[in-house]
Short mmCIF file of C-alpha atoms and ligand atoms in Angstrom, two decimals:
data_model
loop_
_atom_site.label_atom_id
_atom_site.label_comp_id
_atom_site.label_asym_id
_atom_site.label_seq_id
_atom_site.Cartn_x
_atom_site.Cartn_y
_atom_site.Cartn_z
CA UNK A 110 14.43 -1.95 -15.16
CA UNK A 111 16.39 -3.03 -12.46
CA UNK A 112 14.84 -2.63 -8.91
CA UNK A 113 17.13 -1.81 -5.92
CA UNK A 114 16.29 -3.89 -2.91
CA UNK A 115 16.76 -4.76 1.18
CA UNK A 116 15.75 -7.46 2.41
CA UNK A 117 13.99 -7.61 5.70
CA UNK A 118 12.99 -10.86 7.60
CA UNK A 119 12.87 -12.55 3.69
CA UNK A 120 10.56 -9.78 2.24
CA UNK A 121 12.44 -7.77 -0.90
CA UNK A 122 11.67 -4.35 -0.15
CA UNK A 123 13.05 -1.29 -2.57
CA UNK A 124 15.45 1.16 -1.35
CA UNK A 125 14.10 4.22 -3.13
CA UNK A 126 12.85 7.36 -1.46
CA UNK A 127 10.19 8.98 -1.85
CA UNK A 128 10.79 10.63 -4.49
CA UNK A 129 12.96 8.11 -6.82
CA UNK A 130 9.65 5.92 -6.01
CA UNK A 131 7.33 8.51 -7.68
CA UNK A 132 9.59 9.10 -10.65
CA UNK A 133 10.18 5.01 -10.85
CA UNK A 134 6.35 4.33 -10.81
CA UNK A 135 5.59 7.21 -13.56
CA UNK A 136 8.52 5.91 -16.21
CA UNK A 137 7.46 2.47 -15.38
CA UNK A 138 3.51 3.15 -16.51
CA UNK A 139 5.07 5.29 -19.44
CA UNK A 140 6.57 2.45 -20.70
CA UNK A 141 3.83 0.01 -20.44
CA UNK A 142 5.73 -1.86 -17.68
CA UNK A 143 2.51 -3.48 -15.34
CA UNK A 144 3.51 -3.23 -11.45
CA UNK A 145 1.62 -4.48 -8.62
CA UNK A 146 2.58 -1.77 -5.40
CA UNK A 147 2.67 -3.27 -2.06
CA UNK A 148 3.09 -0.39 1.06
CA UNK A 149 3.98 -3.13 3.44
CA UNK A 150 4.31 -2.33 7.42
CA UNK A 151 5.91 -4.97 9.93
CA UNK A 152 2.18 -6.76 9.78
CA UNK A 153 2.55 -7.44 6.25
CA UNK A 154 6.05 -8.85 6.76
CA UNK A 155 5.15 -10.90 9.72
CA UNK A 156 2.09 -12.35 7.84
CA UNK A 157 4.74 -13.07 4.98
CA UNK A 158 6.51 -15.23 7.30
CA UNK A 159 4.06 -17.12 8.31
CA UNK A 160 1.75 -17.34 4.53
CA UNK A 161 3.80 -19.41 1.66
CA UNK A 162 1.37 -18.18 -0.96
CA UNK A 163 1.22 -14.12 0.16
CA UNK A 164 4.92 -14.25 0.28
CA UNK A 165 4.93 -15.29 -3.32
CA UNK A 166 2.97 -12.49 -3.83
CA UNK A 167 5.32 -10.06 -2.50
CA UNK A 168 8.15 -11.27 -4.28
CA UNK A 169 6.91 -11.06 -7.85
CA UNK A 170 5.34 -7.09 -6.37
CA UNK A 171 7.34 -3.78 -6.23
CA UNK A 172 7.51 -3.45 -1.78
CA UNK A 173 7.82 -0.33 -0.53
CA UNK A 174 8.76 0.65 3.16
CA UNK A 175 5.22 1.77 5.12
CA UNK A 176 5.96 2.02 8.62
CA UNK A 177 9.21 3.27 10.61
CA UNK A 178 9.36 -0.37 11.52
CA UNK A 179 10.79 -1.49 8.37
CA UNK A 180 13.51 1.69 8.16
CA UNK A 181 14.71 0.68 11.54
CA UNK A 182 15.10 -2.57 10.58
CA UNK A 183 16.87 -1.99 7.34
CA UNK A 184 19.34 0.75 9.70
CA UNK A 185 20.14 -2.77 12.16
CA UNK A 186 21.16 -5.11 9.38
CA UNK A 187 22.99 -2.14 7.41
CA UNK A 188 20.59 -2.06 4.56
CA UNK A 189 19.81 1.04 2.52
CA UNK A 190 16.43 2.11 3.05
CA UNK A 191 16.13 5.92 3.88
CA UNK A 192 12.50 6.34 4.30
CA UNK A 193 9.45 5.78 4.73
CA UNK A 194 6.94 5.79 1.65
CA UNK A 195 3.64 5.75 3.16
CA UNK A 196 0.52 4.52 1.15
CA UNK A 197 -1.57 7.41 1.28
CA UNK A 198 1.39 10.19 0.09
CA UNK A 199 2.37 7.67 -2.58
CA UNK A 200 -1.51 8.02 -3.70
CA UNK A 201 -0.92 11.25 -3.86
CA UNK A 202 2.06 11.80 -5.31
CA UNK A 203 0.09 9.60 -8.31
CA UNK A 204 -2.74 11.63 -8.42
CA UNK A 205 -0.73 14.73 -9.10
CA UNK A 206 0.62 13.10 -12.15
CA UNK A 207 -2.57 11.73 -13.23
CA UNK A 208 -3.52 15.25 -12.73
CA UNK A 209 -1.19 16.42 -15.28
CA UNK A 210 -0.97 13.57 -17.42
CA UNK A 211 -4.67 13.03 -18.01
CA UNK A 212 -4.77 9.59 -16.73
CA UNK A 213 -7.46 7.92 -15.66
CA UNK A 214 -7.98 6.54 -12.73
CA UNK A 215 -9.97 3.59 -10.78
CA UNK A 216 -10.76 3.43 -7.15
CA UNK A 217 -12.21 0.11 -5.56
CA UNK A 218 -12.94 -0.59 -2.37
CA UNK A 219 -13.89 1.02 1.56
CA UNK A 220 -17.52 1.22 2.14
CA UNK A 221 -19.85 2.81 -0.30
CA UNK A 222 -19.98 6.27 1.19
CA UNK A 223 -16.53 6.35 1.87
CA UNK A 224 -15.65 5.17 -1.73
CA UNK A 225 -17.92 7.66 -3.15
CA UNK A 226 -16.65 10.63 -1.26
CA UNK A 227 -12.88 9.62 -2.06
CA UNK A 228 -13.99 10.22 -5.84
CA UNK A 229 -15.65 13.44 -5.10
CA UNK A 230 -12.93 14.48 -3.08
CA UNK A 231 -10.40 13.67 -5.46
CA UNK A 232 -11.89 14.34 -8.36
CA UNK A 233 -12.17 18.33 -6.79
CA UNK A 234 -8.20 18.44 -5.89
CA UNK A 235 -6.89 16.44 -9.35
CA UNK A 236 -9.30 17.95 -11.84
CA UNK A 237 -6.58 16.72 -14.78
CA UNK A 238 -7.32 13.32 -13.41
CA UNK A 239 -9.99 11.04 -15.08
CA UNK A 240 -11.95 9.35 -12.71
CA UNK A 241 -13.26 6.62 -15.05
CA UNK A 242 -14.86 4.30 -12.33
CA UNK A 243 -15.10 3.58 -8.60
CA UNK A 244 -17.26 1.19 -6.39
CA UNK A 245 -17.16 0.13 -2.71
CA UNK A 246 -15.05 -3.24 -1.18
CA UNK A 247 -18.36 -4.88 0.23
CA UNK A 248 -18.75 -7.04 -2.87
CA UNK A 249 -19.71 -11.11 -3.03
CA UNK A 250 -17.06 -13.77 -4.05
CA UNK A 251 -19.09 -14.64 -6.72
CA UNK A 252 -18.90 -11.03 -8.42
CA UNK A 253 -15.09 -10.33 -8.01
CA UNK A 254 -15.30 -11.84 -11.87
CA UNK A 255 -17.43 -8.97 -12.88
CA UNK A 256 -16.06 -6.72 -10.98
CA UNK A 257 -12.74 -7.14 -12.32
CA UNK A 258 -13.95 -7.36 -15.84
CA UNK A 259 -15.96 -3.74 -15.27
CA UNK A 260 -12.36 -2.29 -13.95
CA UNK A 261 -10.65 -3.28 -17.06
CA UNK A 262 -13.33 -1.84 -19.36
CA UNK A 263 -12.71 1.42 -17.91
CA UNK A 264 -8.90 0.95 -18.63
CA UNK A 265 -7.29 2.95 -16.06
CA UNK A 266 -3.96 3.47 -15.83
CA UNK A 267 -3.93 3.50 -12.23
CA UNK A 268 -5.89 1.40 -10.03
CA UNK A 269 -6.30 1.98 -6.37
CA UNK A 270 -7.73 -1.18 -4.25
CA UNK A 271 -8.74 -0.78 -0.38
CA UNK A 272 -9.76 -4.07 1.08
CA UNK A 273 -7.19 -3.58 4.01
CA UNK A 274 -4.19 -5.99 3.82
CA UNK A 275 -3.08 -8.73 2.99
CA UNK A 276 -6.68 -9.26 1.42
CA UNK A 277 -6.70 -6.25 -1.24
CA UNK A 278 -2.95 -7.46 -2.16
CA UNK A 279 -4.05 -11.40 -3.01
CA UNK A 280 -7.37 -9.54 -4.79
CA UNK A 281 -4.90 -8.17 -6.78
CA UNK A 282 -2.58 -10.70 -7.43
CA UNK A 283 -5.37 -13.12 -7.96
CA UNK A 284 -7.12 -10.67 -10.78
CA UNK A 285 -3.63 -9.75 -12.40
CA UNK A 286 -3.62 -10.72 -16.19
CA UNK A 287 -7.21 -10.13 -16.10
CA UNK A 288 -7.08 -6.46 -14.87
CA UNK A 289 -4.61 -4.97 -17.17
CA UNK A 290 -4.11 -2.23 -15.67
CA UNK A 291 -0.46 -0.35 -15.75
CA UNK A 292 -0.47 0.52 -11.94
CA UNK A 293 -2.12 -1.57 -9.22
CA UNK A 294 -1.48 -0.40 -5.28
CA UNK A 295 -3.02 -1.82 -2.28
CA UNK A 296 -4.42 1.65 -0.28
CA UNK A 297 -4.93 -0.05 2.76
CA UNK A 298 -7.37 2.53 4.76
CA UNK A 299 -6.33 5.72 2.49
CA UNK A 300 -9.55 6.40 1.29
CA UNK A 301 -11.38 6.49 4.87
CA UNK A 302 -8.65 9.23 5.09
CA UNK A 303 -9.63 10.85 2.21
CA UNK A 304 -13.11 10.96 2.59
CA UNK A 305 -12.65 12.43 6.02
CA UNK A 306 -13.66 9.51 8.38
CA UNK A 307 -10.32 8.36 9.54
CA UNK A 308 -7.80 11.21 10.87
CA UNK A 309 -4.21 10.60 10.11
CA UNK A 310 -1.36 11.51 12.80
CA UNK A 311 -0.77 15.03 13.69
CA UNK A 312 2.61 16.02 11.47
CA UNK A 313 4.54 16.06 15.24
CA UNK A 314 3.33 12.11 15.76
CA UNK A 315 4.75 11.35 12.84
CA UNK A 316 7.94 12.78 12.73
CA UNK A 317 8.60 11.45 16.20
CA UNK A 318 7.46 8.03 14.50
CA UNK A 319 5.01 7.80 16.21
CA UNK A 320 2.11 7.16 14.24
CA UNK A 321 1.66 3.65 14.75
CA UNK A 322 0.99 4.48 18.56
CA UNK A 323 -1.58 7.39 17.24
CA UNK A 324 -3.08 4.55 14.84
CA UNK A 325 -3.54 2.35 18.54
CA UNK A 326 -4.67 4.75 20.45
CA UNK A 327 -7.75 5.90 17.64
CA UNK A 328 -8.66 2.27 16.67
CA UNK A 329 -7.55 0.64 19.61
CA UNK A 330 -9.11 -2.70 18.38
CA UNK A 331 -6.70 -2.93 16.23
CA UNK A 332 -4.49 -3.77 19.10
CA UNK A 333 -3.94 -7.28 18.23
CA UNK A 334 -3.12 -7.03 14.62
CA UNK A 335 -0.49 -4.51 16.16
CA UNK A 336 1.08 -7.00 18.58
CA UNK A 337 3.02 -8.20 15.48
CA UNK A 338 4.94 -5.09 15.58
CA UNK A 339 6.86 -6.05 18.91
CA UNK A 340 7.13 -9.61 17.68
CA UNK A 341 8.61 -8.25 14.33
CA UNK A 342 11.41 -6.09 15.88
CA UNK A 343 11.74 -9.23 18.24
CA UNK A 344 12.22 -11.38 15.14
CA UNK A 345 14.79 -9.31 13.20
CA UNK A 346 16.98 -8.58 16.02
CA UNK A 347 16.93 -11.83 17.07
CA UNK A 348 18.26 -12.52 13.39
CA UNK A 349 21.21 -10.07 13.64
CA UNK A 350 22.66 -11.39 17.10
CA UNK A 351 20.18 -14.38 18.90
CA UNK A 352 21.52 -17.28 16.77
CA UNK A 353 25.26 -16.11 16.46
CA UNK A 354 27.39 -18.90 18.22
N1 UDP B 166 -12.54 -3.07 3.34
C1 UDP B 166 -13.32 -3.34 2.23
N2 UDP B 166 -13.80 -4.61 2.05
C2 UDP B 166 -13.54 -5.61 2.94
C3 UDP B 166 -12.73 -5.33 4.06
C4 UDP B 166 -12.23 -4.04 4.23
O1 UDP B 166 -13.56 -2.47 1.41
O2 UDP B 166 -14.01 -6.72 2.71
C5 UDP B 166 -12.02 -1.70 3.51
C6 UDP B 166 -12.40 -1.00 4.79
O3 UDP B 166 -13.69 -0.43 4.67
C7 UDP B 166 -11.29 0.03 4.91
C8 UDP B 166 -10.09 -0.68 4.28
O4 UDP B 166 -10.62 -1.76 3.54
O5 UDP B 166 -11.60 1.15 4.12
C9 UDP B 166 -9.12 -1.29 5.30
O6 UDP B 166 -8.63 -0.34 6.11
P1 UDP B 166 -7.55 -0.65 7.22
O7 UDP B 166 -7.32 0.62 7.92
O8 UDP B 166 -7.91 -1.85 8.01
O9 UDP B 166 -6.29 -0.96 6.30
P2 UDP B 166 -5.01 -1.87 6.57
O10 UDP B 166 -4.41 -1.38 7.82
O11 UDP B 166 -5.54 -3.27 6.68
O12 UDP B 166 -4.17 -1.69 5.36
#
């Protein structure tokens, strides 16, 4: 399978939309091809930049654009990225075909009553959907072994992980071959969402693109992990015209 990509500040990125994504991810588990998802944001590729190792990671993953900050970016340097394909849609999107395919289906990570509500909750909406297994993010070094052993038991064919990023993305890489699982995507804070304890932008916010602001404004200590967003669009224009001679 070939996989169209941009690629912004060194991170490969695919140029699907939303909806090539979807059909991309399904024909890829249906044919027993393993992909590790990344929904990466500016933050993730500004921590790329500066981490050897997580940029690895992304390279060998299939990156898709989270975050109006990577679709503006791809627009200055001419590259072919339409949209954005957000995390918690593309979870979605998934759990309507696990819906109708039967497939089972593994969520790890959040705290433990958020983890077990996202079941509950999902389990209601996707009744087609087998969830085999889920268990909270709060877990000691010394029993991510068993922990990933207990996931691939279940053998899911899709297996959601929120440990907020970059960590739940070098879980995953880290537990690859051992997991075995057809579909692996880093959910980021999708299941506080879910479970009702984290309220996503207002429709209007985000199709001004404005819901990284809404995201400040809510959490506003995550203000610092957001300064990498000026610093990113800093960095890529900077790119396109600041070392031209
Ligand atoms: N989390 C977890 N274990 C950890 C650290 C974080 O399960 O050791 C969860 C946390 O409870 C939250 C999610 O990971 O549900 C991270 O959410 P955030 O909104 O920070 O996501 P990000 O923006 O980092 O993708």
């Amino acid at each position: 399978m070939t996989m169209k990509v941009a690629s912004i500040l060194g991170v490969p990125f695919s140029t699907r939309s939303f909806d090539e994504t979807v059909a991309d991810l399904v024909e890829r588990i249906q044919s027993g091809e393993r992909t590790h998802v990344v929904t990466a944001n500016p933050e993730i590729v500004m921590v790329a930049r500066e981490n050897k190792s997580f940029r690895t990671i992304l390279e060998q993953a299939y990156v898709v654009p989270d975050g109006i900050g990577i679709v503006y970016a791809a627009k200055w340097t001419n590259q072919p990225i339409r949209e954005r394909v957000t995390g918690i849609e593309l979870l979605e999107a998934l759990m309507r075909e696990a819906d109708r395919k039967h497939w089972n289906v593994y969520l790890l990570g959040a705290a433990p009553d958020v983890n077990r509500l996202a079941a509950e909750r999902l389990a209601e909406r996707f009744l087609g959907a087998r969830i085999v297994g889920y268990r909270d993010g709060y877990f000691q070094k010394n029993e991510e072994e068993k922990v990933a052993q207990e996931i691939a038991e279940r053998k899911p064919h899709l297996l959601f992980v929120a440990l907020g990023a970059p960590k739940q993305d070098e879980w995953i890489s880290s537990y690859w071959d051992r997991l075995q699982v057809p579909l692996v995507m880093g959910v980021g804070g999708s299941f506080d969402v879910i479970a009702g304890k984290v309220k996503r932008a207002p429709v209007l916010w985000q199709k001004l693109h404005l819901e990284w602001m809404y995201r400040l404004l809510s959490q506003p200590s995550r203000w610092k992990r957001q300064l990498a967003i000026p610093r990113f669009v800093f960095t890529v224009l900077w790119e396109k015209w600041g070392n031209r001679s």
